Coordinates of C-alpha atoms and ligand atoms in Angstrom, one line a residue:
M1 CA -13.9 -22.4 6.1
I2 CA -12.2 -26.1 6.4
K3 CA -12.0 -28.9 9.2
N4 CA -8.2 -29.6 9.9
K5 CA -9.2 -33.1 9.0
E6 CA -10.1 -32.2 5.4
L7 CA -7.0 -30.4 5.0
E8 CA -4.9 -32.6 6.5
M9 CA -6.7 -35.5 4.1
I10 CA -5.8 -32.9 1.0
L11 CA -2.2 -31.9 1.5
E12 CA -1.5 -35.4 1.7
T13 CA -2.0 -35.7 -1.9
I14 CA -0.2 -32.5 -2.3
D15 CA 3.7 -33.1 -3.7
L16 CA 5.9 -30.4 -3.4
R17 CA 8.1 -31.0 -6.4
D18 CA 5.3 -30.5 -8.1
D19 CA 4.6 -26.8 -9.6
A20 CA 2.3 -24.4 -7.5
P21 CA -1.4 -25.1 -8.7
T22 CA -2.9 -21.8 -10.0
D23 CA -6.5 -22.7 -8.9
E24 CA -7.0 -20.9 -5.2
P25 CA -8.0 -22.8 -2.8
M26 CA -5.9 -26.0 -3.8
R27 CA -2.7 -23.0 -4.6
Q28 CA -2.9 -22.2 -1.5
Y29 CA -3.1 -25.9 0.0
Y30 CA -0.1 -26.1 -1.3
F31 CA 2.2 -23.7 -0.3
I32 CA 0.6 -24.0 3.3
K33 CA 2.4 -27.2 3.1
K34 CA 5.6 -25.5 1.6
A35 CA 5.3 -23.1 4.8
R36 CA 4.7 -26.1 6.6
E37 CA 8.4 -27.6 6.1
I38 CA 10.2 -23.7 6.5
I39 CA 8.9 -23.3 9.3
C40 CA 10.0 -26.7 10.6
A41 CA 13.3 -26.7 9.6
E42 CA 13.3 -23.4 11.6
S43 CA 12.0 -24.5 15.0
E44 CA 14.6 -26.9 14.7
K45 CA 17.2 -24.5 14.2
L46 CA 15.9 -22.5 17.4
G47 CA 15.4 -25.7 19.4
R48 CA 12.1 -24.7 20.6
C49 CA 8.2 -23.9 18.5
L50 CA 8.0 -20.6 16.3
T51 CA 6.0 -18.7 18.5
A52 CA 3.3 -15.6 15.9
D53 CA 1.5 -13.0 17.9
G54 CA -1.7 -11.1 15.9
E55 CA -2.3 -7.6 16.9
T56 CA -5.6 -6.6 15.4
F57 CA -7.2 -2.9 15.1
G58 CA -10.6 -1.7 13.7
C59 CA -13.6 -2.9 12.9
Q60 CA -15.4 -6.9 13.4
M61 CA -14.6 -6.8 9.1
N62 CA -10.7 -7.3 10.7
A63 CA -11.0 -9.2 13.8
K64 CA -12.6 -12.2 11.2
D65 CA -9.8 -11.8 8.6
S66 CA -7.1 -12.2 12.0
E67 CA -9.0 -14.7 12.5
K68 CA -8.0 -16.5 9.5
L69 CA -4.8 -15.2 10.1
I70 CA -4.1 -16.8 13.0
G71 CA -5.9 -20.6 11.6
I72 CA -3.3 -20.8 8.6
L73 CA -0.6 -19.3 11.4
E74 CA -1.3 -22.0 13.7
N75 CA -1.3 -24.8 10.3
I76 CA 1.6 -24.3 9.4
G77 CA 3.2 -24.7 13.1
F78 CA 3.4 -22.0 14.8
E79 CA 2.7 -21.4 18.4
M80 CA -0.2 -18.1 18.9
I81 CA 0.9 -16.5 21.8
E82 CA 0.0 -12.7 22.8
D83 CA 3.0 -10.7 23.4
E84 CA 4.3 -8.8 20.3
S85 CA 7.8 -10.1 21.2
A86 CA 6.7 -13.0 19.4
D87 CA 9.0 -14.3 16.3
L88 CA 6.3 -13.6 14.2
V89 CA 4.3 -10.6 14.7
F90 CA 1.0 -9.3 12.5
Y91 CA -0.5 -5.6 12.6
N92 CA -4.1 -6.4 10.9
T93 CA -4.6 -2.7 10.5
C94 CA -7.6 0.5 9.5
T95 CA -7.4 3.5 8.9
V96 CA -11.0 5.3 9.5
R97 CA -10.0 7.9 11.5
D98 CA -6.7 9.5 11.8
N99 CA -6.0 8.2 15.2
A100 CA -6.4 4.3 14.3
N101 CA -2.9 4.9 12.0
Q102 CA -1.1 7.0 14.6
R103 CA -1.6 3.9 16.9
V104 CA 0.0 1.6 14.4
Y105 CA 3.2 4.3 13.9
G106 CA 3.5 3.6 17.5
R107 CA 3.5 0.1 18.0
L108 CA 5.6 0.1 14.7
G109 CA 8.8 2.2 16.9
F110 CA 8.2 -0.2 19.3
V111 CA 8.5 -3.5 17.7
N112 CA 12.0 -1.9 15.7
N113 CA 13.8 -2.2 19.4
M114 CA 12.4 -5.8 19.7
K115 CA 13.4 -6.7 15.8
K116 CA 17.2 -5.2 16.7
K117 CA 17.5 -7.8 19.5
N118 CA 16.0 -10.7 17.7
P119 CA 17.2 -10.0 13.8
Q120 CA 15.5 -13.2 12.9
K121 CA 12.3 -11.5 14.0
K122 CA 9.4 -11.2 10.7
V123 CA 7.4 -8.0 10.9
V124 CA 4.4 -7.9 8.7
L125 CA 1.6 -5.5 7.6
C126 CA -2.0 -5.8 6.0
G127 CA -4.9 -4.8 6.7
C128 CA -7.4 -1.1 5.5
M129 CA -4.2 1.1 5.9
M130 CA -2.2 -0.5 3.9
Q131 CA -4.3 -0.2 0.7
E132 CA -3.2 3.8 0.9
P133 CA -0.3 4.5 -1.5
S134 CA 1.1 6.8 1.3
V135 CA 1.0 4.8 4.2
I136 CA 3.1 2.4 1.8
E137 CA 5.6 5.2 0.8
K138 CA 5.8 6.4 5.0
I139 CA 6.8 2.5 5.5
Q140 CA 9.1 1.9 3.0
K141 CA 11.2 5.0 3.9
S142 CA 11.2 5.4 7.7
Y143 CA 9.7 1.4 8.9
S144 CA 12.5 -0.6 6.7
F145 CA 12.7 -3.2 9.0
V146 CA 9.3 -4.8 8.2
D147 CA 8.8 -8.3 6.4
L148 CA 5.8 -8.2 4.7
I149 CA 2.7 -5.5 3.7
F150 CA 0.1 -6.8 1.7
G151 CA -3.5 -5.1 1.8
T152 CA -7.5 -6.0 2.3
H153 CA -8.2 -8.1 -1.1
N154 CA -5.8 -11.0 -0.4
I155 CA -5.7 -12.1 2.7
Y156 CA -6.0 -16.1 1.6
K157 CA -3.0 -15.6 -0.1
F158 CA -0.5 -15.6 3.2
A159 CA 0.5 -18.6 3.9
E160 CA 2.1 -18.0 0.0
L161 CA 3.4 -14.4 1.1
I162 CA 4.7 -16.1 4.3
V163 CA 7.3 -18.7 2.1
A164 CA 8.0 -15.2 -0.3
M165 CA 9.4 -13.8 3.3
Y166 CA 11.3 -16.5 4.4
S167 CA 13.0 -16.8 0.8
S168 CA 13.7 -13.2 0.8
D169 CA 15.8 -11.0 2.5
S170 CA 13.8 -7.7 1.5
M171 CA 10.6 -6.6 1.9
I172 CA 7.9 -8.0 0.3
I173 CA 4.9 -5.7 -1.0
D174 CA 1.8 -7.4 -2.3
I175 CA -0.9 -4.8 -2.7
W176 CA -4.3 -4.9 -4.8
E177 CA -6.3 -2.4 -6.0
D178 CA -9.3 -4.7 -5.9
T179 CA -10.8 -8.3 -6.4
N180 CA -13.5 -9.5 -7.6
Q181 CA -12.4 -13.2 -5.6
I182 CA -13.8 -14.8 -3.2
V183 CA -11.1 -17.5 -1.8
E184 CA -13.6 -20.1 0.5
D185 CA -13.2 -23.0 2.4
L186 CA -9.4 -21.6 4.2
P187 CA -8.4 -22.9 7.7
A188 CA -9.6 -20.0 10.5
Q189 CA -9.0 -20.0 14.2
R190 CA -11.8 -18.8 15.7
K191 CA -11.6 -16.3 19.4
Y192 CA -14.5 -17.4 20.7
A193 CA -15.5 -21.7 21.3
F194 CA -19.5 -20.9 21.1
K195 CA -19.9 -17.9 19.0
S196 CA -18.3 -16.5 15.3
G197 CA -18.5 -13.8 12.9
V198 CA -19.1 -15.1 9.0
N199 CA -18.7 -12.9 6.2
I200 CA -21.5 -12.5 4.1
M201 CA -20.5 -9.6 2.0
Y202 CA -17.4 -7.6 1.0
G203 CA -16.6 -3.8 0.2
C204 CA -19.2 -1.2 0.3
N205 CA -20.6 0.9 -2.9
N206 CA -21.7 3.6 -0.4
F207 CA -19.3 6.7 -0.7
C208 CA -20.4 8.2 1.9
S209 CA -18.4 11.6 2.0
Y210 CA -16.0 11.5 4.8
C211 CA -15.2 7.2 4.4
I212 CA -12.2 5.7 3.4
V213 CA -13.6 2.1 3.7
P214 CA -15.0 1.7 -0.3
Y215 CA -11.3 2.6 -1.4
V216 CA -9.9 0.4 1.0
R217 CA -12.2 -2.5 1.4
G218 CA -12.8 -2.0 -2.4
R219 CA -16.5 -2.5 -4.4
E220 CA -19.6 -4.5 -2.7
R221 CA -19.7 -8.3 -3.3
S222 CA -21.8 -11.4 -1.8
R223 CA -21.1 -14.1 -0.8
N224 CA -22.9 -17.4 -2.5
P225 CA -25.5 -17.8 0.9
K226 CA -24.9 -21.5 0.1
D227 CA -21.4 -20.9 1.4
I228 CA -22.8 -19.1 3.9
I229 CA -25.0 -22.0 5.1
R230 CA -22.6 -23.9 4.6
E231 CA -20.0 -22.3 6.9
I232 CA -22.5 -22.0 9.6
E233 CA -24.0 -25.4 9.8
K234 CA -20.1 -26.3 10.1
L235 CA -20.2 -23.5 13.0
V236 CA -23.3 -25.2 15.0
S237 CA -21.9 -28.9 14.3
E238 CA -18.4 -27.6 16.2
G239 CA -20.3 -25.7 19.1
V240 CA -21.7 -22.2 17.9
V241 CA -24.7 -20.8 19.1
E242 CA -24.6 -17.7 17.8
V243 CA -23.0 -15.6 14.5
M244 CA -23.0 -12.0 13.1
L245 CA -23.7 -11.9 9.9
L246 CA -20.6 -9.2 8.2
G247 CA -20.3 -6.7 5.9
Q248 CA -20.6 -2.8 5.6
N249 CA -24.5 -2.9 4.4
V250 CA -25.9 -5.8 5.5
N251 CA -29.1 -4.3 3.7
S252 CA -27.8 -4.5 0.1
Y253 CA -27.2 -8.0 0.4
G254 CA -27.3 -10.4 -2.4
K255 CA -27.0 -7.8 -5.3
T256 CA -24.5 -8.5 -7.1
L257 CA -25.1 -12.6 -6.9
E258 CA -25.8 -14.7 -10.0
E259 CA -29.2 -15.6 -8.9
P260 CA -30.1 -11.9 -6.9
M261 CA -31.6 -12.3 -3.5
C262 CA -31.9 -9.9 -0.5
F263 CA -30.9 -9.9 3.1
A264 CA -34.1 -10.6 4.4
Q265 CA -34.5 -14.5 2.5
L266 CA -30.5 -14.8 3.8
L267 CA -31.6 -13.9 7.4
Q268 CA -35.3 -16.8 6.8
E269 CA -32.6 -19.8 5.5
V270 CA -30.1 -19.1 7.9
E271 CA -33.0 -19.0 10.8
K272 CA -33.6 -23.0 9.2
I273 CA -30.2 -24.1 10.9
E274 CA -31.1 -26.5 13.2
G275 CA -28.8 -26.2 16.7
L276 CA -28.1 -22.1 15.4
E277 CA -29.3 -20.1 19.0
R278 CA -28.6 -16.8 18.0
I279 CA -28.8 -14.5 14.9
R280 CA -26.9 -10.9 14.7
F281 CA -25.9 -8.5 11.6
M282 CA -23.5 -5.7 11.1
T283 CA -23.8 -2.8 9.8
S284 CA -27.3 -1.8 8.3
H285 CA -27.7 1.5 6.3
P286 CA -30.9 3.5 7.2
K287 CA -31.6 3.7 3.0
D288 CA -31.5 0.4 2.4
L289 CA -33.4 -1.4 5.3
S290 CA -36.5 -2.6 3.6
D291 CA -40.2 -3.3 6.0
E292 CA -39.6 -7.0 5.0
L293 CA -36.7 -7.2 7.3
I294 CA -38.5 -5.3 9.9
Q295 CA -41.3 -8.2 9.7
V296 CA -38.9 -11.1 9.4
M297 CA -36.9 -10.2 12.3
K298 CA -40.5 -9.5 13.9
Y299 CA -41.5 -12.9 13.8
S300 CA -38.1 -14.5 14.5
K301 CA -36.8 -17.1 17.2
K302 CA -33.5 -16.4 16.8
I303 CA -32.6 -12.8 15.1
C304 CA -31.4 -11.0 18.0
R305 CA -33.3 -7.7 19.8
H306 CA -30.3 -5.5 18.4
L307 CA -29.8 -3.1 15.6
H308 CA -27.2 -1.0 15.1
L309 CA -28.5 2.0 12.6
P310 CA -26.0 4.2 12.1
L311 CA -27.6 7.8 12.2
Q312 CA -24.0 10.0 11.8
S313 CA -25.9 13.3 11.8
G314 CA -29.0 14.5 12.7
S315 CA -29.4 17.3 10.5
T316 CA -30.7 17.1 7.1
R317 CA -28.3 19.4 5.2
I318 CA -25.0 17.9 7.0
L319 CA -26.4 13.9 5.4
K320 CA -27.2 15.6 2.7
A321 CA -23.6 16.4 2.6
M322 CA -22.1 13.6 3.5
N323 CA -23.5 11.0 1.1
R324 CA -25.9 9.1 3.6
R325 CA -29.4 9.3 1.5
Y326 CA -31.4 10.2 4.1
T327 CA -33.2 12.8 4.9
K328 CA -33.7 13.5 9.7
E329 CA -37.7 12.8 9.4
Q330 CA -37.6 9.3 7.0
Y331 CA -34.3 8.7 9.3
L332 CA -36.9 9.0 12.4
E333 CA -39.9 7.3 11.2
L334 CA -38.1 4.4 9.9
A335 CA -36.6 4.2 13.5
Y336 CA -40.0 4.7 14.8
K337 CA -41.5 2.0 13.0
I338 CA -38.7 -0.8 14.0
R339 CA -39.6 0.4 17.1
R340 CA -43.3 0.3 17.0
E341 CA -43.1 -3.7 15.5
I342 CA -40.2 -4.5 17.9
P343 CA -40.9 -3.2 21.0
D344 CA -38.5 -5.2 22.9
I345 CA -35.5 -4.0 20.2
S346 CA -32.5 -2.2 21.5
L347 CA -31.1 0.7 18.7
T348 CA -27.9 1.4 18.9
T349 CA -26.1 4.1 16.6
D350 CA -22.5 6.3 15.6
I351 CA -22.5 9.9 15.4
I352 CA -19.6 11.8 13.8
V353 CA -19.3 15.1 15.6
G354 CA -17.4 18.4 13.3
F355 CA -18.3 17.1 9.3
P356 CA -16.8 19.7 7.4
G357 CA -19.4 22.8 7.9
E358 CA -21.2 22.0 10.5
T359 CA -22.3 24.3 13.2
A360 CA -23.9 24.1 16.5
A361 CA -27.4 23.9 14.8
D362 CA -27.0 20.8 13.4
V363 CA -25.9 19.3 16.4
E364 CA -28.9 20.5 18.0
E365 CA -30.8 18.2 15.2
T366 CA -28.2 15.6 16.0
I367 CA -29.7 16.0 20.5
D368 CA -33.0 16.0 18.9
V369 CA -32.4 13.0 17.0
V370 CA -30.9 11.0 20.1
Q371 CA -33.8 12.2 22.3
K372 CA -36.5 10.9 20.1
V373 CA -35.1 7.6 19.4
Q374 CA -34.2 7.0 23.0
Y375 CA -30.6 4.6 22.1
D376 CA -29.4 2.4 23.7
N377 CA -26.0 3.4 23.1
A378 CA -24.5 5.1 20.4
F379 CA -20.7 5.7 19.7
T380 CA -19.8 9.1 18.9
F381 CA -16.6 10.2 16.5
I382 CA -14.8 13.0 16.3
Y383 CA -15.1 13.9 12.0
S384 CA -11.3 12.7 10.5
K385 CA -10.3 13.6 8.1
R386 CA -9.3 11.3 5.0
T387 CA -7.5 12.4 2.1
G388 CA -9.1 11.0 -1.3
T389 CA -12.6 11.3 0.4
P390 CA -14.7 14.0 -1.0
A391 CA -15.0 15.9 2.1
A392 CA -11.4 16.5 2.4
T393 CA -11.4 18.8 0.3
M394 CA -15.0 20.4 1.7
P395 CA -13.9 23.5 3.7
N396 CA -14.5 23.4 7.5
P397 CA -14.5 26.9 9.3
T398 CA -15.8 25.2 12.5
S399 CA -13.3 26.2 15.3
E400 CA -11.4 22.5 17.3
E401 CA -13.0 24.0 20.7
E402 CA -16.4 24.5 18.9
I403 CA -16.5 20.9 17.9
K404 CA -15.3 19.6 21.4
A405 CA -17.9 22.0 22.7
N406 CA -20.7 20.5 20.4
F407 CA -19.2 16.2 21.2
D408 CA -19.4 17.1 24.4
R409 CA -23.0 18.2 25.3
L410 CA -23.7 15.5 22.4
L411 CA -22.0 12.8 24.9
T412 CA -24.0 13.9 27.8
V413 CA -27.5 13.3 26.3
V414 CA -26.2 10.1 25.0
H415 CA -25.3 9.2 28.7
K416 CA -28.6 10.0 29.8
T417 CA -30.7 8.4 27.1
A418 CA -29.0 5.2 27.7
E419 CA -29.3 5.1 31.1
E420 CA -32.6 5.5 31.3
R421 CA -33.6 3.0 28.6
G422 CA -30.8 0.5 30.7
G423 CA -33.7 0.7 33.3
R424 CA -36.2 -0.6 31.9
M425 CA -35.8 -4.6 32.5
V426 CA -35.1 -4.5 35.8
G427 CA -37.0 -7.3 37.3
E428 CA -37.1 -9.4 34.3
T429 CA -35.5 -12.7 33.7
H430 CA -34.5 -12.8 29.9
S431 CA -31.3 -15.1 28.5
V432 CA -28.4 -14.5 28.3
L433 CA -25.3 -16.3 26.3
V434 CA -22.9 -16.6 29.2
E435 CA -19.4 -15.6 27.4
E436 CA -16.6 -15.0 29.8
S437 CA -16.1 -16.0 33.2
D438 CA -13.6 -14.7 36.3
G439 CA -14.1 -17.3 38.9
S440 CA -17.0 -17.4 40.0
K441 CA -18.5 -14.5 38.1
L442 CA -19.8 -15.3 34.9
T443 CA -20.7 -12.3 31.9
G444 CA -23.4 -12.7 29.4
R445 CA -25.0 -10.6 26.8
L446 CA -28.7 -10.0 25.9
S447 CA -30.2 -10.5 23.0
Q448 CA -30.0 -6.9 23.4
N449 CA -26.6 -7.3 23.0
T450 CA -26.8 -5.8 27.1
L451 CA -23.9 -6.7 29.3
V452 CA -25.2 -9.0 32.2
H453 CA -22.6 -10.0 34.9
F454 CA -24.0 -12.7 38.1
E455 CA -22.9 -15.3 39.9
G456 CA -22.3 -19.1 38.4
D457 CA -19.9 -22.2 37.4
A458 CA -17.4 -21.6 34.6
C459 CA -18.4 -24.1 33.1
L460 CA -21.9 -22.5 31.4
V461 CA -19.6 -20.6 28.9
G462 CA -20.8 -20.6 25.8
Q463 CA -24.8 -21.9 27.5
I464 CA -27.1 -19.9 27.3
V465 CA -29.1 -20.0 30.8
D466 CA -32.0 -17.3 32.4
V467 CA -31.3 -14.8 34.2
K468 CA -32.9 -12.3 36.8
L469 CA -31.9 -8.7 35.7
T470 CA -31.9 -7.6 39.6
E471 CA -29.6 -4.0 38.8
A472 CA -29.3 -1.6 35.7
H473 CA -25.9 0.1 35.8
G474 CA -25.7 2.0 32.6
F475 CA -24.6 -0.7 29.8
Y476 CA -25.0 -3.0 32.4
Y477 CA -26.8 -5.0 34.8
F478 CA -26.5 -7.1 37.9
G479 CA -28.6 -10.4 37.8
K480 CA -29.1 -13.7 39.3
I481 CA -29.3 -16.9 37.3
N482 CA -32.4 -18.2 37.9
M483 CA -32.4 -21.9 37.7
Q484 CA -33.5 -24.8 39.4
E485 CA -31.0 -27.1 40.9
H486 CA -31.4 -30.2 37.8
C487 CA -31.5 -27.9 35.5
L488 CA -28.5 -26.8 36.3
Q489 CA -26.4 -30.2 36.4
E490 CA -28.1 -31.0 33.3
L491 CA -26.3 -27.8 31.7
L492 CA -23.1 -28.9 33.5
Q493 CA -23.5 -32.0 31.2
K494 CA -24.6 -30.8 28.9
S495 CA -21.4 -28.6 28.3
M496 CA -18.8 -30.9 29.8
K497 CA -20.1 -33.4 26.9
K498 CA -19.1 -30.9 24.1
K499 CA -15.9 -30.1 25.8
L500 CA -14.7 -34.0 25.5
I501 CA -16.7 -34.4 22.1
G502 CA -15.1 -30.8 21.2
Ligands
SAH601 N1 -20.7 0.5 7.3 C1 -20.6 1.0 8.2 C2 -19.9 1.9 9.0 C3 -17.9 1.8 9.2 S1 -16.5 2.5 9.4 C4 -22.1 2.0 8.9 O1 -22.4 2.2 7.2 O2 -22.9 2.3 9.9 C5 -17.5 2.7 11.6 C6 -17.9 4.3 11.7 O3 -16.6 5.3 11.9 C7 -18.7 4.5 11.2 O4 -19.8 4.3 11.2 C8 -18.9 6.2 11.6 O5 -19.3 6.9 12.2 C9 -17.5 6.5 11.1 N2 -16.9 7.0 10.8 C10 -16.4 7.0 9.5 N3 -15.3 7.7 8.7 C11 -15.1 8.7 9.4 C12 -14.2 9.9 9.4 N4 -13.1 10.0 8.2 N5 -14.2 10.5 10.8 C13 -14.8 9.9 11.7 N6 -16.1 9.3 12.1 C14 -15.4 8.0 11.0
SF4_602 FE1 -18.3 4.0 4.6 FE2 -20.9 4.6 4.8 FE3 -19.8 2.8 3.3 FE4 -20.2 3.0 6.3 S1 -21.7 2.7 4.0 S2 -18.5 1.8 5.4 S3 -19.7 4.7 6.4 S4 -18.8 4.5 2.9
F3S603 FE1 -10.9 0.1 10.1 FE2 -10.9 -1.3 7.9 FE3 -13.0 -1.8 9.4 S1 -10.5 0.8 7.8 S2 -12.8 0.3 10.5 S3 -10.3 -1.8 9.6 S4 -13.1 -2.0 7.1

């Protein structure tokens, strides 16, 4: 990430009559400058600013990638709007389940009609779905109006690809199978001023048998801790109080570094950053969650009391077929240990129903784990066959009706346990990071990741305030801000000062 002022100073030194440099990120700075010229000329022709819209599907990784893409678009002169009628629209796609793909094809049908009315419009596709050769074939055949396609490994090249797109009449496709490169110091536009995702690693080496992510995100590679710390320090200097460290399996952070370092050590370094108030992370694979991490969480003042610990299935037989590398008993032991060491923690999970060969008895095992662990929330998915993964060739005799019945049974238990857990903090006062305001109604988040709605001034967005939790409503609370008048005035002044500096 680079601050705009620094970028401007670098751009001034670049002469576009020279050839593009080969080293990164200098090459991309060169293309940012070149793209600015192109977009400026297009704007002059039109007599107005060019607009762009980004539509993001999938997980936090994609959300973070979209912030980088938007950062580049804004830097080269686009005005971002939230409307697919924009002059450029990008779809950052997900392919984890088939319905994610279908949604993108649906959007493309819709945007094709818009492009017929405005042939200058540029349609860009990127993200995980584009890493699948069958998808590219289909787009070439049935959606030939698309202008640019790239994948997950080369998003840092967006400025260069935009220059290529505006210099060509045909579809540009740039997909890399894998990469070991991590390009730092490119601009990014943050969605929130006070919280931000921070990539700590890319890719995944786990190859769970149902999952397409390792194929579309490539091999696991960790960012250098110095780059991570530098990015967070910069974010904090800009007003960020909460970071979410992102990786498909953060617990194996650091294994690929020249000087290996574990996730617990990284967390301790992040904790030292002054001004940073909250640390979150996603996602933890149970097989790699160390005792050291539990201890670091237990004694931390900043790491949030929330752990997302995907279970996937409670049946040891199915877990083996899923290649998850833990048993039901090992998972339960881990969950109990975490609850024992950090009693106020909230645990959430992901569960798949309908994996090939899963029976009603297997689902009973999963329900048993849900009842024993008492998750605060669980995301339940129906298994989706992903071509190219080992599970795709496994026979699946269970009928759709049976799968649906199993899914519904599980969901009922998930809701019941979450509701029971939800009430446990009523009457207590906890700190809440205020995230949104709707008139005088504020919405914030507890350290446990649960949402709280309460009355308060919109100026408090981005601040951490004490809220008494008055009512539980399943996955959220109603509360009352707990503050002396003079403290409130102080916070309001702090927030005004931050805005003026910003
Ligand atoms: N890296 C994370 C998860 C990334 S995908 C982890 O290991 O937990 C998010 C969730 O999607 C997974 O946890 C899983 O529950 C679900 N998922 C992945 N592949 C799926 C498939 N083929 N069908 C249904 N759900 C799937
Ligand atoms: Fe997929 Fe498993 Fe990797 Fe998570 S850990 S991204 S579920 S392969
Ligand atoms: Fe989807 Fe890619 Fe994330 S497949 S879940 S957007 S890593």
